[in-house]
CSV table of C-alpha atoms in Angstrom, one decimal:
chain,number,residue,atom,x,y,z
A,1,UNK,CA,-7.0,-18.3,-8.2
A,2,UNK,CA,-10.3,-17.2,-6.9
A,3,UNK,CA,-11.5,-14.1,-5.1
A,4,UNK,CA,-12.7,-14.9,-2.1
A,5,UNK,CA,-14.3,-13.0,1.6
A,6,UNK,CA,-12.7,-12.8,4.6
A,7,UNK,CA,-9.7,-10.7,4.3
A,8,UNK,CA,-7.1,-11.1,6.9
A,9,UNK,CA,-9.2,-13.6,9.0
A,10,UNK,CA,-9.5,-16.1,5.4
A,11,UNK,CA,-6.9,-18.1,5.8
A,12,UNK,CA,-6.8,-20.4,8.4
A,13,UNK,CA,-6.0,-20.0,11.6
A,14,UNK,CA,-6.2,-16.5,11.6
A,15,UNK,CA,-8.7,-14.4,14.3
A,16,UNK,CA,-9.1,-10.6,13.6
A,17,UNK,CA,-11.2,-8.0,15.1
A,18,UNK,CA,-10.9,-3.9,15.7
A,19,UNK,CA,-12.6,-1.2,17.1
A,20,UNK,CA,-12.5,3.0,16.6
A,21,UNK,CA,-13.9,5.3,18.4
A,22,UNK,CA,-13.6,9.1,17.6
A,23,UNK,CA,-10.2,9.3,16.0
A,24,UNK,CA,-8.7,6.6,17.7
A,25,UNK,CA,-8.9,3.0,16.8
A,26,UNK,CA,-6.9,-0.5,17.4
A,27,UNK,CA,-6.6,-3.4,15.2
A,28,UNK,CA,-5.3,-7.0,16.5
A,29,UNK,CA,-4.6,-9.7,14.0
A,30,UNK,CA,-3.3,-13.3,15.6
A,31,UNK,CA,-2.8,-16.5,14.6
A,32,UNK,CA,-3.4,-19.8,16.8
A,33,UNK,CA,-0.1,-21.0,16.4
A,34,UNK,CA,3.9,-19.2,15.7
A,35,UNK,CA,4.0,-17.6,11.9
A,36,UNK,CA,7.2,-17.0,10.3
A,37,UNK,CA,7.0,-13.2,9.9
A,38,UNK,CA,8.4,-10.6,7.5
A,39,UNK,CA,8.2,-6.9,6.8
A,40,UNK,CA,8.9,-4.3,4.9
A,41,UNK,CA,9.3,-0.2,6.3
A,42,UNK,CA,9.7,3.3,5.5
A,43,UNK,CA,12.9,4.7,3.9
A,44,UNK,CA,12.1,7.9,5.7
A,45,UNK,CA,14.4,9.3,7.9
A,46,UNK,CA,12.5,10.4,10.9
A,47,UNK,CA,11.3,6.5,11.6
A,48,UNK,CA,8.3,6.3,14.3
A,49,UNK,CA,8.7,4.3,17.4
A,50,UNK,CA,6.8,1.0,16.1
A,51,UNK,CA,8.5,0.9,13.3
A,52,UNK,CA,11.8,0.8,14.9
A,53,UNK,CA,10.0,-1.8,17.0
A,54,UNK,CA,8.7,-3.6,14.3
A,55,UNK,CA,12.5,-4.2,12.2
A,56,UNK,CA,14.3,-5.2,14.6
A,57,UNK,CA,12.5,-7.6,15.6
A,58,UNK,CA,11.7,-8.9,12.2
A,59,UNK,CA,15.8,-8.8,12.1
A,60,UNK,CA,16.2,-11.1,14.9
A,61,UNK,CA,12.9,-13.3,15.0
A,62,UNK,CA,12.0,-15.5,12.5
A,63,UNK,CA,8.5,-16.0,13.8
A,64,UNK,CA,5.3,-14.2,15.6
A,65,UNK,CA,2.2,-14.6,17.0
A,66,UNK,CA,0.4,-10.8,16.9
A,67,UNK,CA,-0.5,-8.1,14.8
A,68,UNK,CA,-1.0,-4.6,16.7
A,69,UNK,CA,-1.8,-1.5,15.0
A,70,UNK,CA,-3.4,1.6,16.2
A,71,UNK,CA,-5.0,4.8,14.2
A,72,UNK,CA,-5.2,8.7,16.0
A,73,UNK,CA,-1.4,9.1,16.9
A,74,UNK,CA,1.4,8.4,14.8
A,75,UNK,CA,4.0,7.7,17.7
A,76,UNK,CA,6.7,9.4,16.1
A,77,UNK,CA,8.9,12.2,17.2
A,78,UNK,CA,8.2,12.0,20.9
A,79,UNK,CA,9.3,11.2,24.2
A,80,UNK,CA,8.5,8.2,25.8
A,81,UNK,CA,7.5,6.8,22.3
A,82,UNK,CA,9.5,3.5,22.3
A,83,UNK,CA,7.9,2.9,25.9
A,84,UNK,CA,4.6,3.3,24.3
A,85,UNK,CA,5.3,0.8,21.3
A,86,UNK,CA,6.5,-1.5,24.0
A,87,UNK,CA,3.5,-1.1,26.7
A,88,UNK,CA,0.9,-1.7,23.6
A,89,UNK,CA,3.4,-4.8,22.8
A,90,UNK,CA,3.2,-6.2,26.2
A,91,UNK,CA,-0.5,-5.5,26.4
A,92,UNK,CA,-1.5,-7.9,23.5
A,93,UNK,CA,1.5,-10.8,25.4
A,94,UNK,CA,-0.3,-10.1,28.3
A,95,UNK,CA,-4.2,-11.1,27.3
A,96,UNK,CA,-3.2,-13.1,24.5
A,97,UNK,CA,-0.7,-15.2,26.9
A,98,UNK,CA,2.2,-15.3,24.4
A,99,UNK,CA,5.2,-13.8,24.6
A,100,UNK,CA,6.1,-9.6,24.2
A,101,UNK,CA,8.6,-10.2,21.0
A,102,UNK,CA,5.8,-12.5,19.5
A,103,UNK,CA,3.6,-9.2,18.5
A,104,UNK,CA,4.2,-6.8,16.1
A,105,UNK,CA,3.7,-3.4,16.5
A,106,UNK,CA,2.3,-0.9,14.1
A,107,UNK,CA,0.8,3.2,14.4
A,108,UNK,CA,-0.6,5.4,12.4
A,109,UNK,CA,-2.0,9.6,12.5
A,110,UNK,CA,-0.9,12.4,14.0
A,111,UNK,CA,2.9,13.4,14.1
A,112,UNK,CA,4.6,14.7,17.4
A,113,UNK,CA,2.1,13.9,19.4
A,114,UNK,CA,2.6,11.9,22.7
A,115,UNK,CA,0.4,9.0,23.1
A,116,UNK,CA,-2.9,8.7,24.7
A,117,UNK,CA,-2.3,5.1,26.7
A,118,UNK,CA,-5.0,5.1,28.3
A,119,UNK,CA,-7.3,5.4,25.2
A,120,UNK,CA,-5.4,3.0,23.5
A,121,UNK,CA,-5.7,0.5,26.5
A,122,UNK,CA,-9.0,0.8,26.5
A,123,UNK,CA,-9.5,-0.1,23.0
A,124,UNK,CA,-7.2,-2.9,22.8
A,125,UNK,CA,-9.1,-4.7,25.8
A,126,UNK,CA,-12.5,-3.4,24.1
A,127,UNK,CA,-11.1,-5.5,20.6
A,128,UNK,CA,-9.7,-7.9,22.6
A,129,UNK,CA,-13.5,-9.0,23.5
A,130,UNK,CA,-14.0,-8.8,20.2
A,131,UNK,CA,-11.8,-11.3,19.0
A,132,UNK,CA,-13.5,-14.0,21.8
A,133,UNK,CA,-16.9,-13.1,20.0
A,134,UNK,CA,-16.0,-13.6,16.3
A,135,UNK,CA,-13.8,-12.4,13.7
A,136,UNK,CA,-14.1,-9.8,11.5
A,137,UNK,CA,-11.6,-8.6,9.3
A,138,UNK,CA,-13.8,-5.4,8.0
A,139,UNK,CA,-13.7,-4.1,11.5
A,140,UNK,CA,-9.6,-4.4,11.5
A,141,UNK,CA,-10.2,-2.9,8.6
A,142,UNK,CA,-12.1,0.2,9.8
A,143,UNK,CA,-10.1,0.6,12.9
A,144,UNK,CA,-6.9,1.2,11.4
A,145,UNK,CA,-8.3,4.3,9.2
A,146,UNK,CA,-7.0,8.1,9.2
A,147,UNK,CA,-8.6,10.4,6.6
A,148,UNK,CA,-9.3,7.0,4.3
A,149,UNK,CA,-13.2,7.3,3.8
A,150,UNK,CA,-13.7,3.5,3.3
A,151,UNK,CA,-12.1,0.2,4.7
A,152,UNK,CA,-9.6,-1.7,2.3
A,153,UNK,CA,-9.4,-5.6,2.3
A,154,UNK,CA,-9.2,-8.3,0.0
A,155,UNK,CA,-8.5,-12.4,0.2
A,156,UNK,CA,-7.8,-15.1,-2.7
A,157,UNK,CA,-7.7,-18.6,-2.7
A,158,UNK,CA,-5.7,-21.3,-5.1
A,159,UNK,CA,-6.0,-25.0,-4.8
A,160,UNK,CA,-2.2,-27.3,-4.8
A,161,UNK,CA,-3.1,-31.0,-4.8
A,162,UNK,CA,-6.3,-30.6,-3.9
A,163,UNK,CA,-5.2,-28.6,-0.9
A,164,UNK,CA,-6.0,-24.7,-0.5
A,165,UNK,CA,-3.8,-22.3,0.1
A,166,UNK,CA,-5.2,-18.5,1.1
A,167,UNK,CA,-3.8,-15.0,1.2
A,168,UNK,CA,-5.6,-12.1,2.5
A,169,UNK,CA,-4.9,-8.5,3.5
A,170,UNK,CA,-6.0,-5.0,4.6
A,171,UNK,CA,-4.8,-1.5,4.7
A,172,UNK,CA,-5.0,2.1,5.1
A,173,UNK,CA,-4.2,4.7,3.2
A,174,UNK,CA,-5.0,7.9,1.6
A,175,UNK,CA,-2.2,10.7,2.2
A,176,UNK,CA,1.4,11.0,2.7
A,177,UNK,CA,2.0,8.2,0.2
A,178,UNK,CA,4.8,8.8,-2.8
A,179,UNK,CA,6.1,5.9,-4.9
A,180,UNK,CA,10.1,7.4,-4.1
A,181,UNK,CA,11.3,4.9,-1.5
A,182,UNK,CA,13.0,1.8,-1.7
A,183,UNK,CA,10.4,-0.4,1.2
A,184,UNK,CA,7.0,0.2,1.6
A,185,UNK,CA,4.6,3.3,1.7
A,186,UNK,CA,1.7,2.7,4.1
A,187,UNK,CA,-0.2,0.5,6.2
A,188,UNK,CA,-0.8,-3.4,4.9
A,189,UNK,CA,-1.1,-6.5,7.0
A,190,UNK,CA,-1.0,-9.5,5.0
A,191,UNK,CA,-2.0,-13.2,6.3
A,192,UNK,CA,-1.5,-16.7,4.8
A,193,UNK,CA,-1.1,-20.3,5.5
A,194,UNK,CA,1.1,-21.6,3.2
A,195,UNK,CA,4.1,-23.0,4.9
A,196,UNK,CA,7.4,-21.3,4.0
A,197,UNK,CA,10.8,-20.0,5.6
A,198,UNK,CA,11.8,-16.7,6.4
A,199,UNK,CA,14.2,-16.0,3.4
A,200,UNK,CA,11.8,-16.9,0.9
A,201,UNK,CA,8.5,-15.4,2.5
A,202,UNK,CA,11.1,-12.0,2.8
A,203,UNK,CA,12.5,-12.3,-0.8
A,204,UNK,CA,9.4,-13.1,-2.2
A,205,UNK,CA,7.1,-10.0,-0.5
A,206,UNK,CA,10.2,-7.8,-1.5
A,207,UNK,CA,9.5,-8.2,-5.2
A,208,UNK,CA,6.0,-8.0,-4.9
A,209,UNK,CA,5.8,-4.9,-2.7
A,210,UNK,CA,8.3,-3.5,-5.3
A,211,UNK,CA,5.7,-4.2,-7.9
A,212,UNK,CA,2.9,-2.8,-6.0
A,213,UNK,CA,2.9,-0.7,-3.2
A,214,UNK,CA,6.5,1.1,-4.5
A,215,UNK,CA,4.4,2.4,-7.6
A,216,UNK,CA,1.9,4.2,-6.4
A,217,UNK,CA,1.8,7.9,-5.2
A,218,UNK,CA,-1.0,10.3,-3.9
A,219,UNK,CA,0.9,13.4,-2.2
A,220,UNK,CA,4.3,12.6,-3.1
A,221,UNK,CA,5.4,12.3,0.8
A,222,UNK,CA,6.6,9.6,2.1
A,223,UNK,CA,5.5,8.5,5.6
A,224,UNK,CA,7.5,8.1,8.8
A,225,UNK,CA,5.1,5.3,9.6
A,226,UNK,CA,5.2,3.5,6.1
A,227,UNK,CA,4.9,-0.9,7.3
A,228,UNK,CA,4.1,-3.7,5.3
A,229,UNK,CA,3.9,-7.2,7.3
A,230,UNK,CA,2.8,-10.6,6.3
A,231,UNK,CA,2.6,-13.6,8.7
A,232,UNK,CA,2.4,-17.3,7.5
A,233,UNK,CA,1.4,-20.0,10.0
A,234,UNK,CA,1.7,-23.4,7.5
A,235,UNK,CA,-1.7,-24.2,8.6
A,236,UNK,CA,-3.0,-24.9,5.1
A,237,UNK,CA,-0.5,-28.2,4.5
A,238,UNK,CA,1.2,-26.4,1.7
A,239,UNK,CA,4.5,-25.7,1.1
A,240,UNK,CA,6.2,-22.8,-1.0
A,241,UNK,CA,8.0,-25.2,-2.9
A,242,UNK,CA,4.9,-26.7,-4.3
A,243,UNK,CA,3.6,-23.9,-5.4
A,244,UNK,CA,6.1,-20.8,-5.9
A,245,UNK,CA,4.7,-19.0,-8.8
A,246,UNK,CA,0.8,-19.3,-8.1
A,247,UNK,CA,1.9,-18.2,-4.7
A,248,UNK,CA,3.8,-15.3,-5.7
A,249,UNK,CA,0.9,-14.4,-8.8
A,250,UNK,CA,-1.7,-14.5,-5.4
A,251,UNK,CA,0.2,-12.2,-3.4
A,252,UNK,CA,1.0,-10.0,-6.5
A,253,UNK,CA,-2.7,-9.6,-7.1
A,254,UNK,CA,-3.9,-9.1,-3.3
A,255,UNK,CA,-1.2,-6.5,-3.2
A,256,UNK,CA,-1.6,-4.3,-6.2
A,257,UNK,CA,-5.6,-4.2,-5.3
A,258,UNK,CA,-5.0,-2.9,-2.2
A,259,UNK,CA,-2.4,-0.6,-3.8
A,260,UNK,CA,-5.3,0.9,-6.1
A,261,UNK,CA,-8.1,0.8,-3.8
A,262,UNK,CA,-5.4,3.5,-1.5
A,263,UNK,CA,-4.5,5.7,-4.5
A,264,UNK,CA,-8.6,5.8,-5.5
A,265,UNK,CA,-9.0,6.5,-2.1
A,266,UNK,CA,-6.5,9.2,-2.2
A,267,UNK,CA,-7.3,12.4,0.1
A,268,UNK,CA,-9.8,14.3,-1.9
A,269,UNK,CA,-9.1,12.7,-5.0
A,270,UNK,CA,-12.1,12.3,-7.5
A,271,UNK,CA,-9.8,10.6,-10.6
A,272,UNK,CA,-7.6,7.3,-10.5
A,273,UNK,CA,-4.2,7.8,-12.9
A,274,UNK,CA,-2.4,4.7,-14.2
A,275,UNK,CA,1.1,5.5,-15.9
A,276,UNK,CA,2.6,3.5,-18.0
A,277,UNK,CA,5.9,4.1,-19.2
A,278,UNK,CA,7.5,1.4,-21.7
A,279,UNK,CA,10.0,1.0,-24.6
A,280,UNK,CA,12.8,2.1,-22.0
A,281,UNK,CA,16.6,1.0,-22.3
A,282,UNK,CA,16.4,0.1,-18.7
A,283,UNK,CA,13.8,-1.1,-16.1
A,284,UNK,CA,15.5,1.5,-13.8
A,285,UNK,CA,14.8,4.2,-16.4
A,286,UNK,CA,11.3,2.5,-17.1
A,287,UNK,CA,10.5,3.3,-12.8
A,288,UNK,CA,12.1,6.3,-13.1
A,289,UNK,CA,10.0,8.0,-16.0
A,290,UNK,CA,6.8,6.6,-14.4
A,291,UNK,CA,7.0,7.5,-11.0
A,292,UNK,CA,7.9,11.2,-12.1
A,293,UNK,CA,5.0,11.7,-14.2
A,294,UNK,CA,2.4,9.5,-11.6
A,295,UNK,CA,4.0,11.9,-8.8
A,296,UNK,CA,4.0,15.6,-10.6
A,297,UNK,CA,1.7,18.2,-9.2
A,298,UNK,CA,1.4,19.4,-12.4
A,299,UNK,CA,0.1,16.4,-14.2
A,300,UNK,CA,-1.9,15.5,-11.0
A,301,UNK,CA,-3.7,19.1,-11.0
A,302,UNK,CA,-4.0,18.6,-14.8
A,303,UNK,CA,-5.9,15.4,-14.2
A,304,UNK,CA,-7.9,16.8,-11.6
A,305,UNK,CA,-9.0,19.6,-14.1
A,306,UNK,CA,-9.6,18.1,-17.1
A,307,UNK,CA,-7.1,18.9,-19.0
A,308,UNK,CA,-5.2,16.8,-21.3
A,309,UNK,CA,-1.8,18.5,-20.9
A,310,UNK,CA,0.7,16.3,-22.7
A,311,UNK,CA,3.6,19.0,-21.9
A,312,UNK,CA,3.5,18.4,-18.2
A,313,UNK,CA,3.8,14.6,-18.9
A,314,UNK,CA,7.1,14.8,-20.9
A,315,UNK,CA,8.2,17.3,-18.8
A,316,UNK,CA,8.3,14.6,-15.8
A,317,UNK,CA,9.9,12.3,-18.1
A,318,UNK,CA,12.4,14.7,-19.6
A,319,UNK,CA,13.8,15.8,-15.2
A,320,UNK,CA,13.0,12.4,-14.2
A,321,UNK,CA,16.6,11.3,-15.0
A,322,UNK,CA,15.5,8.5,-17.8
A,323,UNK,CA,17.3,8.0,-21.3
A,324,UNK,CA,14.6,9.8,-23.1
A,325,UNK,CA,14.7,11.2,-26.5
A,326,UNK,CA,11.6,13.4,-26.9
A,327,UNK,CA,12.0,13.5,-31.0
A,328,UNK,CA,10.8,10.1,-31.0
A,329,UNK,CA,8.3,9.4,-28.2
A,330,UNK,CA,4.5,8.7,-28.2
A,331,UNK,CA,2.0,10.1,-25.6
A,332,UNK,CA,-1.4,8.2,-25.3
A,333,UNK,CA,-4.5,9.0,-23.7
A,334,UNK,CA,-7.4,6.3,-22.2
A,335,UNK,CA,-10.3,5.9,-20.2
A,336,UNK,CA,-9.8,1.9,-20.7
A,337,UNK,CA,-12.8,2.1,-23.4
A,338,UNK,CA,-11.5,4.6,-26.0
A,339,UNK,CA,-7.9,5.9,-26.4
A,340,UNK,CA,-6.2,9.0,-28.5
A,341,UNK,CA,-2.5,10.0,-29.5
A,342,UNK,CA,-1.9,13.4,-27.7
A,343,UNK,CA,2.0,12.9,-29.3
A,344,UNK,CA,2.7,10.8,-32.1
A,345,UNK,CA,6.7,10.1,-32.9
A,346,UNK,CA,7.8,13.5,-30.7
A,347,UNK,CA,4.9,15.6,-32.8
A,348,UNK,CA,2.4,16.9,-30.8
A,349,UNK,CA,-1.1,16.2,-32.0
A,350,UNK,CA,-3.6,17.3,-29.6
A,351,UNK,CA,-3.1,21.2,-30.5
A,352,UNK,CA,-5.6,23.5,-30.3
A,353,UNK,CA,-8.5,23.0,-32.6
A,354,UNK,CA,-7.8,19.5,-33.0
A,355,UNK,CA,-9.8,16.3,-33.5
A,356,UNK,CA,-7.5,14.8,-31.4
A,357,UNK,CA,-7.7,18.0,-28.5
A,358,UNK,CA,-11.8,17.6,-28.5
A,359,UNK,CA,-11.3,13.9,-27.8
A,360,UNK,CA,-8.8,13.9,-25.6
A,361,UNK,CA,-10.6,16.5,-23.6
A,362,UNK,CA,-13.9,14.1,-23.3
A,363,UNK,CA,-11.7,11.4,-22.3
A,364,UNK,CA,-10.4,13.6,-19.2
A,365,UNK,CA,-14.0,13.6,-18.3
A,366,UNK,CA,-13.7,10.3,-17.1
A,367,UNK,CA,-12.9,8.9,-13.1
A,368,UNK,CA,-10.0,6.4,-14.2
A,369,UNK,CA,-7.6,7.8,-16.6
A,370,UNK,CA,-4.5,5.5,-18.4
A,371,UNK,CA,-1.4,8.0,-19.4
A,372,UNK,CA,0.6,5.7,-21.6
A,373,UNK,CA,4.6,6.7,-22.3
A,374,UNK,CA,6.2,4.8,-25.2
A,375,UNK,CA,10.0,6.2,-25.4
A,376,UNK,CA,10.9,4.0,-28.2
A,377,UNK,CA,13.9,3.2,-27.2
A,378,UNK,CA,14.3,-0.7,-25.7
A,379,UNK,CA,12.2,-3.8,-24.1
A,380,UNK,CA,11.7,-2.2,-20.5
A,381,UNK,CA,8.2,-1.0,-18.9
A,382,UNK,CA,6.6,0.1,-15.4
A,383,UNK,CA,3.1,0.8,-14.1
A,384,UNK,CA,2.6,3.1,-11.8
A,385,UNK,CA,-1.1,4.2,-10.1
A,386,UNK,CA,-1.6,7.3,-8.5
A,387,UNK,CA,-4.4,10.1,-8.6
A,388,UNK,CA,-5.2,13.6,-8.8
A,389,UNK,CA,-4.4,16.2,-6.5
A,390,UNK,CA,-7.9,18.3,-5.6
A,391,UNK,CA,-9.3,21.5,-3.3
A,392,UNK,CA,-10.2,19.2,-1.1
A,393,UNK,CA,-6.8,17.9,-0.4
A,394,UNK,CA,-5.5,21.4,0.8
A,395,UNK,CA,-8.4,21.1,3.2
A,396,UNK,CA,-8.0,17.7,4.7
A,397,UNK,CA,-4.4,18.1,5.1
A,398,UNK,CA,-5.0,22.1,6.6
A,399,UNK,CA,-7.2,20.7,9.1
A,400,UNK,CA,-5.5,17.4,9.9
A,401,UNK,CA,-4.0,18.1,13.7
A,402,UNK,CA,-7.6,20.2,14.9
């Protein structure tokens, strides 16, 4: 498997383009010819307009043509907001000359507020002359942003036969994300062209985004807006069957990098957290332990501070409901260079005065941090990713609507 450019628009048969303007931006991803689709959505709920859109379609259609997505208005919790989802559906039908339950639908922003159709018309016809000029996947990219300060896309490439098969993606993403739900927890739009059927494209995006995108957390609220879609038009002459794990191991990996570049991208986050918590009776107890500690204020604030506070990370783990016998556990510290015991067999180590305090301390210094959790206790393990809660946060979210 090889990293590759192009994002979305790598694989072939793919076209891509978007445009923003102010706060308001539109995405279209399509693909030259039918692509069996299949999603994933929020567990929220209060469910946004798209999104109700979006499932039942995927429900009833086994395959699509069109990718929508627009940025600046949630369309969520207002009137008229399934005839909005629709109008921007049969827009895209209407240009593209395909048919209105061939395009999916997807919004992101501001909550409770109606729609501006005439903005978003504009900027679907404005990316729709795009898309005639070229492709660009960065742009897609861009267009679907909120309070994300950079664009998030990746693509990867592995050869079956001497055949290539790609997978490439973007997203957006930086608050209103928690790893607590069962689906998805942001915006990703996934392309590929292996050939493969509905069940198995669904099954097989389930475990991944379960892997990935279900183990991350920034704010610890989860979106009404939360999609995940992938669309696979067979173009590359590949077929699932030839090629299940190295198709599965491609979308794993395009997946959990977008995962990390949202949670480093975080809203006013200045340190990346992984959270590893292994040694657990159970994989449910394993999720569990990590997604409390990855999604505690207290640990987040820690991190943002500086301070190696081992308390507030077995704390998560003792209220996070996992089999968990403190007497016996082991806290590590990392920057992924250097590493330190802050508990060693349920004794604390990093006390006051400590070698291990003054090194743990000079570890916190660093922008990535790795929290390890080993409960002793069975074969089990999850990773989550997540970061630290800052000032700036309170800001961006205080100002959000003005």
């Amino acid at each position: 498997m090889r990293v590759i450019e192009g994002g979305v628009v790598s694989p072939k048969g793919f076209k891509a383009n978007g445009y923003k303007e102010g706060k308001y931006g539109v995405a279209i991803i399509i693909s030259e010819k039918e692509a069996v689709g299949a999603g994933t959505f929020t567990t929220n709920k209060v469910v946004a307009h798209p999104v109700i859109l979006s499932r039942e379609l995927i429900k009833n259609k086994d395959k699509f043509r069109a990718i929508v997505a627009n940025s600046g208005n949630a369309n969520c919790f207002t009137k008229d907001g399934m005839r909005d989802a629709k109008e921007m559906q049969k827009l895209i039908a209407d240009l593209f000359n395909i048919r209105e339950d061939d395009v999916l639908v997807a919004s992101t922003g501001v909550i409770g507020r109606k729609m501006n159709m005439d903005i978003i018309k504009d900027r679907i016809n404005k990316v729709y002359n795009l898309i005639k000029e070229g492709n660009s996947s960065i742009n897609a990219a861009k267009a679907i942003m909120t309070t994300d300060t950079k664009p998030k896309e990746i693509a990867v490439e592995f050869e079956v036969n001497g055949k290539v098969v790609r997978v490439g993606g973007i997203a957006k993403g930086a608050g209103m994300i928690a790893p607590n739900m069962i689906h998805a927890t942001m915006l990703c739009f996934i392309t590929t062209d292996i050939e493969i059927d509905k069940e198995s494209l669904t099954n097989v995006l389930q475990r991944v985004v379960d892997k990935t995108f279900n183990n991350i957390s920034v704010d610890g609220d989860t979106s009404t807006n939360d999609t995940v879609f992938i669309l696979a038009n067979g173009l590359s002459g590949v077929n699932y069957n030839e090629c299940r794990e190295e198709f599965e191991n491609a979308l794993l990996y395009v997946c959990r990098e977008l995962a990390k570049m949202i949670v480093k991208d975080g809203e006013g986050a200045t340190k990346f957290m992984e959270v590893v918590v292994k040694g657990s009776k159970t994989k449910e107890d394993a999720i569990k332990a990590s997604k409390a500690v990855v999604n505690s204020l207290l640990v987040k604030t820690a991190v943002f501070g500086g301070d190696p506070n081992w308390g507030r990370i077995v704390a998560a783990v003792g209220y996070s409901g996992a089999d968990f016998n403190p007497e016996i556990v082991d806290v590590i510290l990392s920057n992924y260079k250097d590493e330190v015991y802050l508990v060693k067999d349920g004794t604390p180590l990093a006390d006051e005065g400590t070698e291990e305090l003054k090194k743990a301390e000079e570890l916190m210094k660093s922008d990535e941090i790795k929290i390890v959790v080993d409960l002793k206790m069975g074969e089990f393990e999850n990773v989550c990713y997540g970061c630290d809660l800052s000032y700036e946060y309170v800001r961006i979210n205080a100002e959000y609507t003005t």
